[in-house]
């Protein structure tokens, strides 16, 4: 078991690994970085710039857990895109559980980058995914020929 894998940001899955998620999230400057991708679950780290958001999204067959590692966030969820039926503030250590088929968005209302960790079951992004910016993520996902 590798317990020193927290220093590099690469996808360690599906190998057994211990990660210092909070430390890795602090160091992550990419919009999205896959750090562990297995057959049934995936963890990514996200960095949301000040006053920006993830963007409304819905995963029909994927449950998701998003945890705030640093900063404050506003989470919105609902059955329709852009129409939140639920909205709440999140602080470091808080996690939101998002059932498959639920529209959701996470906003960063602060002046500092928001650092998140996100768990997808099953995996949502290809092994080794790195999206430097939200625009990069949108381009790559719109051009993807297949999804997990």
mmCIF file with all atom_site columns, C-alpha atoms in Angstrom:
data_model
loop_
_atom_site.group_PDB
_atom_site.id
_atom_site.type_symbol
_atom_site.label_atom_id
_atom_site.label_alt_id
_atom_site.label_comp_id
_atom_site.label_asym_id
_atom_site.label_entity_id
_atom_site.label_seq_id
_atom_site.pdbx_PDB_ins_code
_atom_site.Cartn_x
_atom_site.Cartn_y
_atom_site.Cartn_z
_atom_site.occupancy
_atom_site.B_iso_or_equiv
_atom_site.pdbx_formal_charge
_atom_site.auth_seq_id
_atom_site.auth_comp_id
_atom_site.auth_asym_id
_atom_site.auth_atom_id
_atom_site.pdbx_PDB_model_num
ATOM 1   C CA . UNK A 1 1   ? 0.000   0.000  0.000   1.00 0.00 ? 1   UNK A CA 1
ATOM 2   C CA . UNK A 1 2   ? 1.432   3.373  -1.025  1.00 0.00 ? 2   UNK A CA 1
ATOM 3   C CA . UNK A 1 3   ? 1.068   6.014  1.665   1.00 0.00 ? 3   UNK A CA 1
ATOM 4   C CA . UNK A 1 4   ? 3.213   8.641  -0.054  1.00 0.00 ? 4   UNK A CA 1
ATOM 5   C CA . UNK A 1 5   ? 0.997   9.224  -3.065  1.00 0.00 ? 5   UNK A CA 1
ATOM 6   C CA . UNK A 1 6   ? -0.370  12.525 -1.793  1.00 0.00 ? 6   UNK A CA 1
ATOM 7   C CA . UNK A 1 7   ? 2.519   14.564 -3.178  1.00 0.00 ? 7   UNK A CA 1
ATOM 8   C CA . UNK A 1 8   ? 1.791   14.080 -6.902  1.00 0.00 ? 8   UNK A CA 1
ATOM 9   C CA . UNK A 1 9   ? -1.501  14.661 -8.590  1.00 0.00 ? 9   UNK A CA 1
ATOM 10  C CA . UNK A 1 10  ? -2.025  11.675 -10.797 1.00 0.00 ? 10  UNK A CA 1
ATOM 11  C CA . UNK A 1 11  ? -4.664  8.957  -10.949 1.00 0.00 ? 11  UNK A CA 1
ATOM 12  C CA . UNK A 1 12  ? -3.616  6.159  -8.576  1.00 0.00 ? 12  UNK A CA 1
ATOM 13  C CA . UNK A 1 13  ? -6.577  3.897  -9.189  1.00 0.00 ? 13  UNK A CA 1
ATOM 14  C CA . UNK A 1 14  ? -7.315  1.127  -9.206  1.00 0.00 ? 14  UNK A CA 1
ATOM 15  C CA . UNK A 1 15  ? -4.286  0.426  -6.981  1.00 0.00 ? 15  UNK A CA 1
ATOM 16  C CA . UNK A 1 16  ? -4.703  0.407  -3.192  1.00 0.00 ? 16  UNK A CA 1
ATOM 17  C CA . UNK A 1 17  ? -3.631  3.820  -1.950  1.00 0.00 ? 17  UNK A CA 1
ATOM 18  C CA . UNK A 1 18  ? -3.893  6.153  1.014   1.00 0.00 ? 18  UNK A CA 1
ATOM 19  C CA . UNK A 1 19  ? -4.435  9.779  0.021   1.00 0.00 ? 19  UNK A CA 1
ATOM 20  C CA . UNK A 1 20  ? -4.228  12.947 2.079   1.00 0.00 ? 20  UNK A CA 1
ATOM 21  C CA . UNK A 1 21  ? -7.282  14.374 0.371   1.00 0.00 ? 21  UNK A CA 1
ATOM 22  C CA . UNK A 1 22  ? -7.391  17.707 2.186   1.00 0.00 ? 22  UNK A CA 1
ATOM 23  C CA . UNK A 1 23  ? -3.706  18.368 1.437   1.00 0.00 ? 23  UNK A CA 1
ATOM 24  C CA . UNK A 1 24  ? -4.053  17.290 -2.191  1.00 0.00 ? 24  UNK A CA 1
ATOM 25  C CA . UNK A 1 25  ? -7.155  19.463 -2.619  1.00 0.00 ? 25  UNK A CA 1
ATOM 26  C CA . UNK A 1 26  ? -5.261  22.466 -1.239  1.00 0.00 ? 26  UNK A CA 1
ATOM 27  C CA . UNK A 1 27  ? -2.473  21.891 -3.802  1.00 0.00 ? 27  UNK A CA 1
ATOM 28  C CA . UNK A 1 28  ? -4.817  21.263 -6.754  1.00 0.00 ? 28  UNK A CA 1
ATOM 29  C CA . UNK A 1 29  ? -5.105  24.231 -9.113  1.00 0.00 ? 29  UNK A CA 1
ATOM 30  C CA . UNK A 1 30  ? -7.069  22.445 -11.838 1.00 0.00 ? 30  UNK A CA 1
ATOM 31  C CA . UNK A 1 31  ? -10.814 22.713 -12.276 1.00 0.00 ? 31  UNK A CA 1
ATOM 32  C CA . UNK A 1 32  ? -10.925 18.889 -12.100 1.00 0.00 ? 32  UNK A CA 1
ATOM 33  C CA . UNK A 1 33  ? -8.239  16.278 -11.418 1.00 0.00 ? 33  UNK A CA 1
ATOM 34  C CA . UNK A 1 34  ? -9.016  12.558 -11.137 1.00 0.00 ? 34  UNK A CA 1
ATOM 35  C CA . UNK A 1 35  ? -6.925  11.157 -8.278  1.00 0.00 ? 35  UNK A CA 1
ATOM 36  C CA . UNK A 1 36  ? -8.369  7.645  -7.977  1.00 0.00 ? 36  UNK A CA 1
ATOM 37  C CA . UNK A 1 37  ? -10.431 5.787  -10.564 1.00 0.00 ? 37  UNK A CA 1
ATOM 38  C CA . UNK A 1 38  ? -11.555 2.228  -9.940  1.00 0.00 ? 38  UNK A CA 1
ATOM 39  C CA . UNK A 1 39  ? -14.140 0.007  -11.568 1.00 0.00 ? 39  UNK A CA 1
ATOM 40  C CA . UNK A 1 40  ? -16.988 1.146  -9.305  1.00 0.00 ? 40  UNK A CA 1
ATOM 41  C CA . UNK A 1 41  ? -15.963 4.479  -7.751  1.00 0.00 ? 41  UNK A CA 1
ATOM 42  C CA . UNK A 1 42  ? -13.871 7.550  -8.565  1.00 0.00 ? 42  UNK A CA 1
ATOM 43  C CA . UNK A 1 43  ? -12.497 10.515 -6.617  1.00 0.00 ? 43  UNK A CA 1
ATOM 44  C CA . UNK A 1 44  ? -11.689 13.845 -8.209  1.00 0.00 ? 44  UNK A CA 1
ATOM 45  C CA . UNK A 1 45  ? -10.446 17.128 -6.787  1.00 0.00 ? 45  UNK A CA 1
ATOM 46  C CA . UNK A 1 46  ? -11.838 20.441 -7.952  1.00 0.00 ? 46  UNK A CA 1
ATOM 47  C CA . UNK A 1 47  ? -10.734 24.060 -7.713  1.00 0.00 ? 47  UNK A CA 1
ATOM 48  C CA . UNK A 1 48  ? -13.500 26.577 -8.365  1.00 0.00 ? 48  UNK A CA 1
ATOM 49  C CA . UNK A 1 49  ? -12.257 30.143 -8.907  1.00 0.00 ? 49  UNK A CA 1
ATOM 50  C CA . UNK A 1 50  ? -13.729 33.031 -6.874  1.00 0.00 ? 50  UNK A CA 1
ATOM 51  C CA . UNK A 1 51  ? -17.322 33.931 -7.773  1.00 0.00 ? 51  UNK A CA 1
ATOM 52  C CA . UNK A 1 52  ? -17.628 31.024 -10.253 1.00 0.00 ? 52  UNK A CA 1
ATOM 53  C CA . UNK A 1 53  ? -19.473 27.706 -10.197 1.00 0.00 ? 53  UNK A CA 1
ATOM 54  C CA . UNK A 1 54  ? -19.286 24.136 -11.428 1.00 0.00 ? 54  UNK A CA 1
ATOM 55  C CA . UNK A 1 55  ? -22.265 24.676 -13.698 1.00 0.00 ? 55  UNK A CA 1
ATOM 56  C CA . UNK A 1 56  ? -25.604 22.885 -13.655 1.00 0.00 ? 56  UNK A CA 1
ATOM 57  C CA . UNK A 1 57  ? -25.171 19.173 -14.249 1.00 0.00 ? 57  UNK A CA 1
ATOM 58  C CA . UNK A 1 58  ? -27.051 15.926 -13.796 1.00 0.00 ? 58  UNK A CA 1
ATOM 59  C CA . UNK A 1 59  ? -25.691 12.388 -13.884 1.00 0.00 ? 59  UNK A CA 1
ATOM 60  C CA . UNK A 1 60  ? -28.529 9.961  -14.695 1.00 0.00 ? 60  UNK A CA 1
ATOM 61  C CA . UNK A 1 61  ? -26.748 6.827  -13.455 1.00 0.00 ? 61  UNK A CA 1
ATOM 62  C CA . UNK A 1 62  ? -24.169 8.221  -11.019 1.00 0.00 ? 62  UNK A CA 1
ATOM 63  C CA . UNK A 1 63  ? -24.480 9.069  -7.336  1.00 0.00 ? 63  UNK A CA 1
ATOM 64  C CA . UNK A 1 64  ? -22.087 11.789 -6.193  1.00 0.00 ? 64  UNK A CA 1
ATOM 65  C CA . UNK A 1 65  ? -20.673 13.078 -2.907  1.00 0.00 ? 65  UNK A CA 1
ATOM 66  C CA . UNK A 1 66  ? -19.050 16.505 -2.880  1.00 0.00 ? 66  UNK A CA 1
ATOM 67  C CA . UNK A 1 67  ? -17.052 17.631 0.171   1.00 0.00 ? 67  UNK A CA 1
ATOM 68  C CA . UNK A 1 68  ? -15.722 21.122 0.847   1.00 0.00 ? 68  UNK A CA 1
ATOM 69  C CA . UNK A 1 69  ? -12.028 20.912 1.713   1.00 0.00 ? 69  UNK A CA 1
ATOM 70  C CA . UNK A 1 70  ? -11.287 24.664 1.819   1.00 0.00 ? 70  UNK A CA 1
ATOM 71  C CA . UNK A 1 71  ? -13.518 27.721 1.445   1.00 0.00 ? 71  UNK A CA 1
ATOM 72  C CA . UNK A 1 72  ? -17.276 28.121 1.480   1.00 0.00 ? 72  UNK A CA 1
ATOM 73  C CA . UNK A 1 73  ? -19.760 26.910 -1.106  1.00 0.00 ? 73  UNK A CA 1
ATOM 74  C CA . UNK A 1 74  ? -23.404 27.231 -1.981  1.00 0.00 ? 74  UNK A CA 1
ATOM 75  C CA . UNK A 1 75  ? -25.007 24.003 -3.159  1.00 0.00 ? 75  UNK A CA 1
ATOM 76  C CA . UNK A 1 76  ? -28.211 23.998 -5.189  1.00 0.00 ? 76  UNK A CA 1
ATOM 77  C CA . UNK A 1 77  ? -30.200 20.921 -6.219  1.00 0.00 ? 77  UNK A CA 1
ATOM 78  C CA . UNK A 1 78  ? -33.509 20.180 -7.874  1.00 0.00 ? 78  UNK A CA 1
ATOM 79  C CA . UNK A 1 79  ? -35.405 18.121 -10.398 1.00 0.00 ? 79  UNK A CA 1
ATOM 80  C CA . UNK A 1 80  ? -35.031 20.746 -13.171 1.00 0.00 ? 80  UNK A CA 1
ATOM 81  C CA . UNK A 1 81  ? -31.913 22.425 -14.518 1.00 0.00 ? 81  UNK A CA 1
ATOM 82  C CA . UNK A 1 82  ? -31.407 25.898 -13.062 1.00 0.00 ? 82  UNK A CA 1
ATOM 83  C CA . UNK A 1 83  ? -34.414 25.668 -10.722 1.00 0.00 ? 83  UNK A CA 1
ATOM 84  C CA . UNK A 1 84  ? -33.148 24.780 -7.266  1.00 0.00 ? 84  UNK A CA 1
ATOM 85  C CA . UNK A 1 85  ? -35.598 23.210 -4.862  1.00 0.00 ? 85  UNK A CA 1
ATOM 86  C CA . UNK A 1 86  ? -32.819 22.967 -2.277  1.00 0.00 ? 86  UNK A CA 1
ATOM 87  C CA . UNK A 1 87  ? -30.077 25.487 -1.512  1.00 0.00 ? 87  UNK A CA 1
ATOM 88  C CA . UNK A 1 88  ? -27.645 25.607 1.390   1.00 0.00 ? 88  UNK A CA 1
ATOM 89  C CA . UNK A 1 89  ? -24.236 26.941 2.388   1.00 0.00 ? 89  UNK A CA 1
ATOM 90  C CA . UNK A 1 90  ? -21.398 24.481 2.926   1.00 0.00 ? 90  UNK A CA 1
ATOM 91  C CA . UNK A 1 91  ? -18.254 24.961 5.016   1.00 0.00 ? 91  UNK A CA 1
ATOM 92  C CA . UNK A 1 92  ? -15.001 22.972 5.222   1.00 0.00 ? 92  UNK A CA 1
ATOM 93  C CA . UNK A 1 93  ? -15.739 19.386 6.224   1.00 0.00 ? 93  UNK A CA 1
ATOM 94  C CA . UNK A 1 94  ? -19.344 19.519 4.967   1.00 0.00 ? 94  UNK A CA 1
ATOM 95  C CA . UNK A 1 95  ? -20.421 16.989 2.340   1.00 0.00 ? 95  UNK A CA 1
ATOM 96  C CA . UNK A 1 96  ? -23.478 16.903 0.123   1.00 0.00 ? 96  UNK A CA 1
ATOM 97  C CA . UNK A 1 97  ? -24.905 13.611 -1.171  1.00 0.00 ? 97  UNK A CA 1
ATOM 98  C CA . UNK A 1 98  ? -26.389 13.938 -4.645  1.00 0.00 ? 98  UNK A CA 1
ATOM 99  C CA . UNK A 1 99  ? -28.576 11.072 -5.895  1.00 0.00 ? 99  UNK A CA 1
ATOM 100 C CA . UNK A 1 100 ? -28.353 10.020 -9.540  1.00 0.00 ? 100 UNK A CA 1
ATOM 101 C CA . UNK A 1 101 ? -30.749 12.014 -11.709 1.00 0.00 ? 101 UNK A CA 1
ATOM 102 C CA . UNK A 1 102 ? -30.614 15.173 -9.565  1.00 0.00 ? 102 UNK A CA 1
ATOM 103 C CA . UNK A 1 103 ? -29.663 18.506 -11.143 1.00 0.00 ? 103 UNK A CA 1
ATOM 104 C CA . UNK A 1 104 ? -27.033 20.270 -9.064  1.00 0.00 ? 104 UNK A CA 1
ATOM 105 C CA . UNK A 1 105 ? -24.589 23.158 -9.013  1.00 0.00 ? 105 UNK A CA 1
ATOM 106 C CA . UNK A 1 106 ? -21.919 24.297 -6.564  1.00 0.00 ? 106 UNK A CA 1
ATOM 107 C CA . UNK A 1 107 ? -21.060 28.013 -6.412  1.00 0.00 ? 107 UNK A CA 1
ATOM 108 C CA . UNK A 1 108 ? -18.067 29.736 -4.878  1.00 0.00 ? 108 UNK A CA 1
ATOM 109 C CA . UNK A 1 109 ? -19.286 33.027 -3.374  1.00 0.00 ? 109 UNK A CA 1
ATOM 110 C CA . UNK A 1 110 ? -15.886 33.823 -1.851  1.00 0.00 ? 110 UNK A CA 1
ATOM 111 C CA . UNK A 1 111 ? -12.799 35.755 -2.991  1.00 0.00 ? 111 UNK A CA 1
ATOM 112 C CA . UNK A 1 112 ? -10.523 32.718 -2.610  1.00 0.00 ? 112 UNK A CA 1
ATOM 113 C CA . UNK A 1 113 ? -10.543 29.511 -4.661  1.00 0.00 ? 113 UNK A CA 1
ATOM 114 C CA . UNK A 1 114 ? -12.971 26.846 -3.447  1.00 0.00 ? 114 UNK A CA 1
ATOM 115 C CA . UNK A 1 115 ? -11.341 23.425 -3.004  1.00 0.00 ? 115 UNK A CA 1
ATOM 116 C CA . UNK A 1 116 ? -13.574 20.369 -3.288  1.00 0.00 ? 116 UNK A CA 1
ATOM 117 C CA . UNK A 1 117 ? -13.273 16.604 -3.359  1.00 0.00 ? 117 UNK A CA 1
ATOM 118 C CA . UNK A 1 118 ? -15.884 14.641 -5.278  1.00 0.00 ? 118 UNK A CA 1
ATOM 119 C CA . UNK A 1 119 ? -16.718 10.947 -5.264  1.00 0.00 ? 119 UNK A CA 1
ATOM 120 C CA . UNK A 1 120 ? -18.626 9.397  -8.180  1.00 0.00 ? 120 UNK A CA 1
ATOM 121 C CA . UNK A 1 121 ? -20.181 5.929  -8.134  1.00 0.00 ? 121 UNK A CA 1
ATOM 122 C CA . UNK A 1 122 ? -19.797 4.588  -10.748 1.00 0.00 ? 122 UNK A CA 1
ATOM 123 C CA . UNK A 1 123 ? -16.874 6.609  -12.193 1.00 0.00 ? 123 UNK A CA 1
ATOM 124 C CA . UNK A 1 124 ? -17.895 9.562  -14.339 1.00 0.00 ? 124 UNK A CA 1
ATOM 125 C CA . UNK A 1 125 ? -14.635 10.631 -16.005 1.00 0.00 ? 125 UNK A CA 1
ATOM 126 C CA . UNK A 1 126 ? -11.958 8.636  -17.839 1.00 0.00 ? 126 UNK A CA 1
ATOM 127 C CA . UNK A 1 127 ? -8.942  7.452  -15.861 1.00 0.00 ? 127 UNK A CA 1
ATOM 128 C CA . UNK A 1 128 ? -6.353  10.222 -15.497 1.00 0.00 ? 128 UNK A CA 1
ATOM 129 C CA . UNK A 1 129 ? -8.725  13.093 -16.323 1.00 0.00 ? 129 UNK A CA 1
ATOM 130 C CA . UNK A 1 130 ? -7.266  16.562 -15.810 1.00 0.00 ? 130 UNK A CA 1
ATOM 131 C CA . UNK A 1 131 ? -9.318  19.604 -16.802 1.00 0.00 ? 131 UNK A CA 1
ATOM 132 C CA . UNK A 1 132 ? -7.329  22.771 -16.171 1.00 0.00 ? 132 UNK A CA 1
ATOM 133 C CA . UNK A 1 133 ? -10.368 25.044 -16.517 1.00 0.00 ? 133 UNK A CA 1
ATOM 134 C CA . UNK A 1 134 ? -14.159 24.787 -16.617 1.00 0.00 ? 134 UNK A CA 1
ATOM 135 C CA . UNK A 1 135 ? -14.014 25.653 -20.338 1.00 0.00 ? 135 UNK A CA 1
ATOM 136 C CA . UNK A 1 136 ? -11.549 22.802 -20.883 1.00 0.00 ? 136 UNK A CA 1
ATOM 137 C CA . UNK A 1 137 ? -13.877 20.421 -19.020 1.00 0.00 ? 137 UNK A CA 1
ATOM 138 C CA . UNK A 1 138 ? -16.906 21.502 -21.062 1.00 0.00 ? 138 UNK A CA 1
ATOM 139 C CA . UNK A 1 139 ? -15.043 21.131 -24.374 1.00 0.00 ? 139 UNK A CA 1
ATOM 140 C CA . UNK A 1 140 ? -13.672 17.697 -23.547 1.00 0.00 ? 140 UNK A CA 1
ATOM 141 C CA . UNK A 1 141 ? -16.942 16.340 -22.188 1.00 0.00 ? 141 UNK A CA 1
ATOM 142 C CA . UNK A 1 142 ? -18.954 17.652 -25.138 1.00 0.00 ? 142 UNK A CA 1
ATOM 143 C CA . UNK A 1 143 ? -16.476 16.038 -27.559 1.00 0.00 ? 143 UNK A CA 1
ATOM 144 C CA . UNK A 1 144 ? -16.229 12.724 -25.708 1.00 0.00 ? 144 UNK A CA 1
ATOM 145 C CA . UNK A 1 145 ? -17.317 9.763  -27.803 1.00 0.00 ? 145 UNK A CA 1
ATOM 146 C CA . UNK A 1 146 ? -18.230 7.721  -24.739 1.00 0.00 ? 146 UNK A CA 1
ATOM 147 C CA . UNK A 1 147 ? -18.828 8.242  -21.054 1.00 0.00 ? 147 UNK A CA 1
ATOM 148 C CA . UNK A 1 148 ? -18.278 6.022  -18.056 1.00 0.00 ? 148 UNK A CA 1
#
